[in-house]
Each structure stands twice: as structure tokens, then as C-alpha cells.
Coordinates of C-alpha atoms and ligand atoms in Angstrom, one line a residue:
X1 CA -115.3 114.3 -10.0
X2 CA -116.5 110.7 -9.4
X3 CA -119.4 109.6 -11.5
X4 CA -122.3 107.9 -9.7
X5 CA -121.3 104.4 -10.7
X6 CA -117.8 104.9 -9.2
X7 CA -119.3 106.4 -6.0
X8 CA -121.6 103.4 -5.5
X9 CA -118.8 101.0 -6.4
X10 CA -116.6 102.5 -3.7
X11 CA -119.3 102.0 -1.1
X12 CA -119.7 98.4 -2.1
X13 CA -115.9 97.9 -2.0
X14 CA -115.9 99.3 1.5
X15 CA -118.6 96.8 2.5
X16 CA -116.6 94.0 0.9
X17 CA -113.5 95.1 2.8
X18 CA -115.5 95.2 6.1
X19 CA -116.7 91.6 5.4
X20 CA -120.4 92.5 5.3
X21 CA -121.3 92.7 1.6
X22 CA -124.8 91.6 1.1
X23 CA -125.8 89.5 -1.9
X24 CA -128.7 87.3 -3.0
X25 CA -128.4 83.5 -2.9
X26 CA -130.7 80.7 -3.9
X27 CA -131.9 78.0 -1.4
X28 CA -129.4 75.2 -1.4
X29 CA -131.4 72.4 0.2
X30 CA -129.9 72.7 3.7
X31 CA -131.9 72.1 6.8
X32 CA -133.8 75.3 7.5
X33 CA -132.6 77.0 10.7
X34 CA -133.0 80.6 9.4
X35 CA -136.4 81.2 8.0
X36 CA -139.4 82.9 9.8
X37 CA -141.6 79.9 8.8
X38 CA -141.8 78.9 12.4
X39 CA -144.9 76.7 12.1
X40 CA -144.1 75.4 8.7
X41 CA -147.2 77.0 7.2
X42 CA -145.4 78.5 4.2
X43 CA -144.5 75.0 3.0
X44 CA -147.7 73.3 4.2
X45 CA -149.4 71.6 1.2
X46 CA -152.7 71.1 3.0
X47 CA -152.9 74.9 3.5
X48 CA -151.8 75.4 -0.1
X49 CA -154.7 73.4 -1.3
X50 CA -157.1 75.0 1.2
X51 CA -156.1 78.5 -0.1
X52 CA -156.6 77.3 -3.7
X53 CA -160.1 76.0 -3.0
X54 CA -161.2 79.1 -1.1
X55 CA -159.8 81.3 -3.9
X56 CA -161.7 79.2 -6.5
X57 CA -164.9 79.8 -4.5
X58 CA -164.6 83.5 -5.1
X59 CA -166.0 83.1 -8.7
X60 CA -163.9 85.1 -11.2
X61 CA -161.7 87.3 -9.1
X62 CA -159.5 90.0 -10.4
X63 CA -155.9 89.0 -10.8
X64 CA -154.8 92.2 -9.1
X65 CA -156.4 94.8 -6.8
X66 CA -156.4 97.4 -9.7
X67 CA -155.5 100.3 -7.4
X68 CA -155.3 101.8 -4.0
X69 CA -157.9 100.8 -1.4
X70 CA -159.1 104.4 -1.7
X71 CA -159.7 104.3 -5.5
X72 CA -160.5 101.0 -7.1
X73 CA -158.7 98.5 -4.9
X74 CA -161.2 97.9 -2.1
X75 CA -163.4 94.8 -1.9
X76 CA -166.1 93.2 0.2
X77 CA -163.6 90.5 1.0
X78 CA -161.0 93.0 2.3
X79 CA -163.7 94.8 4.5
X80 CA -164.9 91.5 5.9
X81 CA -161.4 90.2 6.5
X82 CA -160.6 93.4 8.5
X83 CA -163.8 92.9 10.6
X84 CA -162.7 89.4 11.3
X85 CA -159.1 90.4 12.1
X86 CA -160.4 93.0 14.5
X87 CA -162.3 90.4 16.4
X88 CA -159.4 88.0 16.4
X89 CA -157.1 90.6 17.8
X90 CA -159.7 92.0 20.2
X91 CA -159.6 95.5 18.8
X92 CA -162.3 98.0 17.6
X93 CA -160.9 97.9 14.1
X94 CA -158.1 96.5 12.0
X95 CA -156.6 97.8 8.8
X96 CA -154.7 95.6 6.4
X97 CA -151.3 96.7 4.9
X98 CA -149.2 95.2 2.1
X99 CA -146.5 94.2 4.6
X100 CA -145.3 94.8 8.1
X101 CA -142.7 97.2 6.7
X102 CA -145.5 99.3 5.2
X103 CA -147.6 99.2 8.4
X104 CA -144.7 100.3 10.6
X105 CA -143.6 103.1 8.3
X106 CA -147.2 104.1 8.0
X107 CA -148.1 104.5 11.7
X108 CA -144.9 106.1 12.8
X109 CA -144.7 108.6 9.9
X110 CA -148.3 109.6 10.2
X111 CA -149.4 109.6 13.8
X112 CA -146.6 111.4 15.8
X113 CA -146.6 115.1 14.8
X114 CA -144.2 118.1 15.1
X115 CA -143.7 118.8 18.8
X116 CA -144.4 115.2 19.8
X117 CA -141.9 112.6 21.0
X118 CA -141.1 109.1 19.9
X119 CA -139.2 107.0 22.4
X120 CA -138.1 103.7 20.9
X121 CA -136.1 100.7 22.1
X122 CA -132.7 100.8 20.4
X123 CA -133.3 97.3 18.9
X124 CA -136.6 97.9 17.1
X125 CA -137.0 96.8 13.6
X126 CA -135.6 99.0 10.7
X127 CA -139.2 99.6 9.4
X128 CA -140.2 101.3 12.7
X129 CA -137.0 103.4 12.7
X130 CA -137.7 104.3 9.1
X131 CA -141.2 105.5 10.0
X132 CA -139.9 107.5 13.0
X133 CA -137.3 109.2 10.6
X134 CA -140.1 110.2 8.3
X135 CA -142.1 111.8 11.2
X136 CA -141.6 115.4 12.2
X137 CA -141.7 114.4 15.9
X138 CA -138.5 114.3 18.0
X139 CA -137.1 110.8 18.4
X140 CA -134.9 109.2 21.0
X141 CA -133.7 105.7 21.6
X142 CA -133.7 104.1 25.0
X143 CA -131.5 101.2 26.0
X144 CA -132.8 97.8 25.1
X145 CA -135.5 96.6 27.5
X146 CA -134.2 99.1 30.0
X147 CA -137.2 100.6 31.9
X148 CA -135.0 103.0 33.9
X149 CA -133.7 104.5 30.7
X150 CA -137.2 104.7 29.3
X151 CA -138.4 106.5 32.4
X152 CA -135.5 109.0 32.2
X153 CA -136.6 109.7 28.6
X154 CA -140.3 109.9 29.5
X155 CA -139.6 112.6 32.1
X156 CA -138.0 114.8 29.5
X157 CA -140.5 114.1 26.7
X158 CA -142.9 116.7 25.3
X159 CA -146.1 116.8 23.3
X160 CA -147.9 113.5 22.7
X161 CA -145.5 110.7 23.6
X162 CA -145.2 107.4 21.7
X163 CA -143.2 104.5 23.0
X164 CA -142.3 101.8 20.5
X165 CA -141.4 98.2 21.4
X166 CA -141.7 94.7 20.2
X167 CA -143.2 91.5 21.5
X168 CA -140.2 89.5 20.1
X169 CA -137.1 91.3 19.0
X170 CA -136.1 89.9 15.6
X171 CA -132.3 89.8 16.1
X172 CA -132.3 88.8 19.8
X173 CA -135.5 86.8 20.2
X174 CA -136.3 88.3 23.6
X175 CA -139.4 90.3 24.6
X176 CA -140.2 93.7 25.9
X177 CA -141.5 93.8 29.5
X178 CA -145.0 94.7 28.3
X179 CA -146.8 95.0 31.6
X180 CA -144.2 97.2 33.2
X181 CA -143.8 99.2 30.1
X182 CA -147.6 99.9 30.0
X183 CA -147.4 101.0 33.7
X184 CA -144.7 103.5 32.8
X185 CA -146.6 104.7 29.7
X186 CA -149.7 105.3 31.8
X187 CA -147.8 107.1 34.5
X188 CA -146.5 109.6 31.9
X189 CA -149.5 109.6 29.6
X190 CA -147.6 107.9 26.8
X191 CA -149.0 105.7 24.0
X192 CA -147.5 102.3 23.2
X193 CA -147.0 101.2 19.6
X194 CA -146.4 97.5 19.8
X195 CA -145.1 95.3 17.0
X196 CA -146.1 91.6 17.2
X197 CA -144.4 90.5 14.0
X198 CA -142.6 87.5 15.5
X199 CA -145.4 86.5 17.9
X200 CA -148.4 86.5 15.6
X201 CA -149.5 82.9 15.3
X202 CA -147.3 81.7 18.1
X203 CA -149.0 83.0 21.3
X204 CA -152.6 83.7 22.3
X205 CA -155.9 82.2 21.2
X206 CA -155.6 81.1 17.5
X207 CA -152.3 83.0 17.3
X208 CA -153.6 86.4 18.4
X209 CA -150.3 87.3 19.9
X210 CA -148.6 88.1 23.2
X211 CA -150.6 91.1 24.3
X212 CA -153.9 89.2 23.9
X213 CA -152.4 86.2 25.7
X214 CA -151.5 88.5 28.6
X215 CA -154.9 90.3 28.4
X216 CA -153.2 93.7 28.0
X217 CA -154.5 94.5 24.5
X218 CA -156.9 97.3 25.7
X219 CA -154.1 99.3 27.2
X220 CA -152.1 99.5 24.0
X221 CA -152.6 102.4 21.6
X222 CA -151.7 100.5 18.4
X223 CA -150.6 96.9 17.6
X224 CA -149.0 95.6 14.4
X225 CA -149.4 92.0 13.4
X226 CA -147.7 90.5 10.4
X227 CA -148.6 87.5 8.3
X228 CA -145.4 86.7 6.5
X229 CA -143.7 85.0 9.4
X230 CA -145.4 82.3 11.5
X231 CA -148.6 82.5 9.4
X232 CA -146.6 81.6 6.3
X233 CA -148.3 84.0 3.9
X234 CA -148.0 87.8 3.4
X235 CA -149.3 91.1 4.6
X236 CA -149.9 92.8 7.9
X237 CA -152.5 94.7 9.9
X238 CA -152.7 97.5 12.5
X239 CA -155.3 96.9 15.2
X240 CA -156.6 99.9 17.3
X241 CA -159.5 102.2 17.8
X242 CA -161.9 103.3 15.1
X243 CA -160.4 106.8 15.2
X244 CA -156.9 105.5 14.8
X245 CA -157.9 103.4 11.8
X246 CA -159.9 106.3 10.2
X247 CA -156.9 108.5 10.7
X248 CA -154.5 106.0 9.0
X249 CA -156.9 105.7 6.0
X250 CA -156.7 109.5 5.7
X251 CA -153.0 110.3 6.5
X252 CA -150.9 107.1 6.2
X253 CA -149.0 107.4 2.9
X254 CA -147.9 103.7 2.7
X255 CA -151.7 102.9 2.9
X256 CA -152.9 105.6 0.5
X257 CA -150.3 105.6 -2.3
X258 CA -150.0 102.0 -3.1
X259 CA -151.9 99.2 -5.0
X260 CA -153.8 97.1 -2.4
X261 CA -153.0 93.4 -1.9
X262 CA -154.6 91.1 -4.5
X263 CA -157.5 88.9 -3.4
X264 CA -155.3 85.8 -3.4
X265 CA -153.2 87.3 -0.6
X266 CA -156.3 88.2 1.4
X267 CA -157.7 84.7 1.0
X268 CA -154.4 83.3 2.1
X269 CA -154.4 85.4 5.3
X270 CA -157.9 84.2 6.2
X271 CA -157.1 80.6 5.3
X272 CA -153.9 80.6 7.3
X273 CA -155.7 81.5 10.4
X274 CA -158.5 78.9 9.7
X275 CA -155.7 76.4 9.3
X276 CA -154.1 77.3 12.6
X277 CA -157.6 77.1 14.2
X278 CA -157.8 73.5 13.0
X279 CA -154.3 72.8 14.2
X280 CA -154.0 74.2 17.7
X281 CA -151.2 71.6 18.3
X282 CA -148.7 73.6 16.2
X283 CA -147.7 76.5 18.6
X284 CA -147.2 74.1 21.6
X285 CA -145.1 71.8 19.2
X286 CA -142.9 74.8 18.4
X287 CA -142.6 75.8 22.1
X288 CA -141.6 72.2 22.8
X289 CA -138.8 72.4 20.2
X290 CA -137.6 75.7 21.8
X291 CA -137.5 74.0 25.2
X292 CA -135.6 71.0 23.8
X293 CA -133.1 73.3 22.1
X294 CA -132.5 75.3 25.3
X295 CA -132.1 72.2 27.5
X296 CA -129.8 70.6 25.0
X297 CA -127.7 73.7 24.6
X298 CA -127.2 74.3 28.3
X299 CA -127.4 70.8 29.9
X300 CA -125.3 68.9 27.5
X301 CA -123.2 71.4 25.6
X302 CA -122.6 74.3 28.0
X303 CA -123.6 76.6 25.2
X304 CA -126.6 77.9 27.1
X305 CA -125.0 81.0 28.6
X306 CA -123.7 82.1 25.2
X307 CA -127.2 82.5 23.9
X308 CA -129.2 85.6 24.5
X309 CA -132.0 84.6 26.9
X310 CA -135.1 84.0 24.8
X311 CA -138.3 82.0 25.0
X312 CA -139.1 82.5 21.4
X313 CA -138.0 80.4 18.3
X314 CA -135.3 83.0 17.6
X315 CA -132.1 81.9 19.5
X316 CA -129.1 84.2 19.0
X317 CA -125.5 83.3 19.8
X318 CA -123.3 86.4 20.0
X319 CA -119.9 85.6 18.5
X320 CA -118.4 89.1 17.8
X321 CA -116.6 90.2 14.7
X322 CA -117.8 89.8 11.1
X323 CA -115.1 87.4 10.0
X324 CA -115.4 85.1 13.0
X325 CA -119.2 85.0 12.8
X326 CA -119.1 84.4 9.0
X327 CA -116.6 81.6 9.5
X328 CA -118.7 79.8 12.1
X329 CA -121.8 80.2 9.9
X330 CA -119.9 78.8 6.8
X331 CA -118.8 75.7 8.8
X332 CA -122.4 75.1 9.8
X333 CA -123.6 75.5 6.2
X334 CA -120.9 73.1 5.0
X335 CA -122.4 70.6 7.5
X336 CA -125.9 71.1 5.9
X337 CA -127.4 73.6 8.4
X338 CA -128.9 76.8 7.0
X339 CA -127.8 79.1 9.7
X340 CA -127.1 82.8 8.8
X341 CA -124.6 85.2 10.3
X342 CA -126.1 88.5 11.4
X343 CA -123.4 91.1 10.9
X344 CA -122.7 94.8 11.7
X345 CA -124.4 97.1 10.7
X346 CA -127.5 95.0 11.0
X347 CA -126.5 94.6 14.7
X348 CA -124.0 96.7 16.7
X349 CA -120.3 96.1 16.1
X350 CA -119.0 93.5 18.5
X351 CA -122.5 91.9 18.7
X352 CA -122.3 90.0 15.4
X353 CA -124.1 86.7 15.9
X354 CA -125.6 83.5 14.6
X355 CA -129.3 83.7 14.5
X356 CA -130.9 80.3 14.8
X357 CA -134.6 80.0 14.0
X358 CA -136.4 76.9 15.2
X359 CA -139.4 75.4 13.5
X360 CA -142.0 72.7 14.1
X361 CA -140.5 70.7 11.3
X362 CA -137.0 70.7 12.8
X363 CA -136.6 67.2 14.4
X364 CA -135.0 66.7 17.8
X365 CA -132.2 64.8 16.0
X366 CA -131.6 67.8 13.7
X367 CA -131.5 70.2 16.6
X368 CA -129.0 67.9 18.5
X369 CA -126.8 67.6 15.5
X370 CA -126.9 71.4 14.9
X371 CA -125.8 72.0 18.5
X372 CA -123.0 69.4 18.3
X373 CA -121.6 70.9 15.1
X374 CA -121.9 74.4 16.6
X375 CA -119.8 73.3 19.7
X376 CA -117.0 72.1 17.4
X377 CA -117.3 75.1 15.0
X378 CA -116.8 77.4 18.0
X379 CA -113.6 75.8 19.2
Ligands
LIG1 C1 -140.1 93.2 14.2 C2 -140.5 93.2 12.8 N1 -141.4 94.1 12.4 C3 -141.8 94.2 11.1 C4 -141.2 93.5 10.1 C5 -141.6 93.6 8.7 O1 -142.6 92.7 8.3 P1 -142.8 92.3 6.8 O2 -141.8 91.2 6.6 O3 -144.2 91.8 6.8 O4 -142.6 93.5 6.0 C6 -140.2 92.5 10.5 C7 -139.6 91.7 9.4 O5 -138.5 91.2 9.5 C8 -139.8 92.4 11.8 O6 -138.9 91.6 12.2

């Protein structure tokens, strides 16, 4: 019989043979075209100072939260932050979670019950799928952004129905058709769970996301916003009704059984939004870089059609095959561009891709050079 070490080693060897072994690497000083720091806030020294000053104002804060929010980890600051986030996101209430991963597993594992149905876009984030797996509800994927397939599933669904979709899909960069999806949800009495991880900070007033920008927030059952991407800090919140938030406080295990975020993280969230409020030029600057990238890719380099259509800072070029995709990424990295290959099983086999993330701090010259190198790496 194999011992456990041999069993694990065999699985790692299989990954190695398939060309998709994951490993940790340190930053190597290349030009960042892969991080989620779209607005450059994670590296912004003015924001860093602002967080330090605001934190110092809090007197002699605890270094850690000391426990779960339900035991010793709650604070006046957390409660006020949540009231403020609820008003930013135009919801009755907001509840902070330690990460988007925790928020997503929380809502999907806790809210849909036995006899209910979860219908999810096949491309939703792993954390949403994980939450659905933990739920006792039935769960079915519908084809990516395909409303006909969603409707076919809705017709067969039973119990309370939950539809799960994202404002920006993390591996494709495209968006769910929110308005049409809500029309369908309302037709079949379904509730939408809407993840705004990659749109928080980038759309809407003071970064309150796509649903608020479209004025559709009141038709959505639950919205998830994360702060570790464009906001440059850490954590997440769920925005929804008073009843939903009370329910999560009572039944969501990733909220109940974990140490709350420390004050420093809460201050960082608040200050990141203050900073964005003082710098409204940042999201338009980013959208300008996206437009430049797309124009350059299609008009000058005939690469446009190879990219998945996306108005977000995530631009994905499907190459196909782990080895080929890794080889193109390696050539880009040798040229100094930090572009990462996204391989199967993170995406479907045959859809392996380069995922290029654009940032306010990427210059037009860097973007042009990146695309020129990409054109030659693809030949
Ligand atoms: C769509 C989506 N939702 C949720 C998450 C998880 O958020 P966090 O990084 O805060 O755990 C991610 C992270 O990549 C994501 O892409």
C-alpha cells in the first residue's frame, strides 16, 4: 500500500507531466501586467501614509481582533465601517468578511437550503463554487453568459432559486448581462447573487461598482464587494437586506468561526475609499489605458480578434495548450513583462491563455512594447 507521502508525490508528478505544476515565486522586478492592483493603490505611498496616520488616531488599538466578531472581535470601528459601506453600496446593510473567498463560501453555503436550486455561470470564481458545494441545495452550471441556457435551467429549478454571476469574470474579463439576467430572475422568482470583486473601485460613484452604476442594485438579492483588488487593501463585504445580514451573522460559518479582521485592515478599507474619493481621476485613467490597449491590439497588430471581448482591465488571449501558453508567457517574462499563463485546470483544456491585467501605472509605451513582443512571441 502507498503511504500518504507517496500518494501526494504521485499527484504532483502527474501535474508536472501535464505541465501545470504550481509553485511559489518571488517578484522579479518585471513590469506588472498580472496583478489585481488596477489603480495602483496597493503600492501608493500617499495612501500608505494616510492609513498610518488614521490608524495612529485610533489611540492604542489592539494588534489583533482577539476573536470572532460574535465573541470579542467586534468594535465600534467595524460597526461604523459597515454602516458607511452600506451607504456607499446603496444597501440596507453590509457585513465585512476577512476576504472575498470567505464571503463567497459564506453566502452560498449558508443561504440556499436542501430542496433549493443554485444555478451558476460555469465560469464563476472557485470560492463561489466552493460555497455551492458546501450547500445542501442542488447545483447546476449554465453556459457562460448564455441566457437561453439559464432560462432552460430556471424552468426546471425547484425550491428557492439562486442565480450566481459576476460583474467581471476573473479569467475572461467580460461581464454578465446584468439587466437581462435580472429580468429572467424576476420572471422565475429567482434571487441573484452578484460578485463585484473585479469591479469594486473601477465603476460607479466612488467605486461602488457596476450594479450601482447601472442603477440596478435594488433588484439584486446579495452583492459581494472585495477590497484586495482595485482598492489595494484586503477584505470584503456582502451588501443586502437587514434580514440577509442578520441571517449571515447567525448561520454563515466563515463569518462565525474565524478571528475578525484587525483594526488596521478596517482602517485601510476606509482610507482606500477616502483616497479614491479624493482621486476620481483614477478609474477614468484606467479605462483610458484599456481603450488604448484594445485600439493598439486591433488597429496596429491584428491581435484584437484573438482577445476575449472585454471592457475591463483583464484582457485574456486564448492560446490553447499548457506548453504553448507557458512558452509564450516565458518569452514575455524574458523581455521583462510580468504576464502569467493561466493553465488547465484553472481554465478548461484548450482554453489556456495569457491573462494581461492593465493598470493606471502602465505607460502607453509599456503597453505598446508588450503588444509588439506578444506579436513576435506568437509567431
Ligand atoms: C470573482 C472573484 N470573487 C472573489 C474572489 C476572492 O476574493 P479575495 O481575493 O478577497 O479572497 C476573487 C479573487 O480572485 C475573484 O476573482
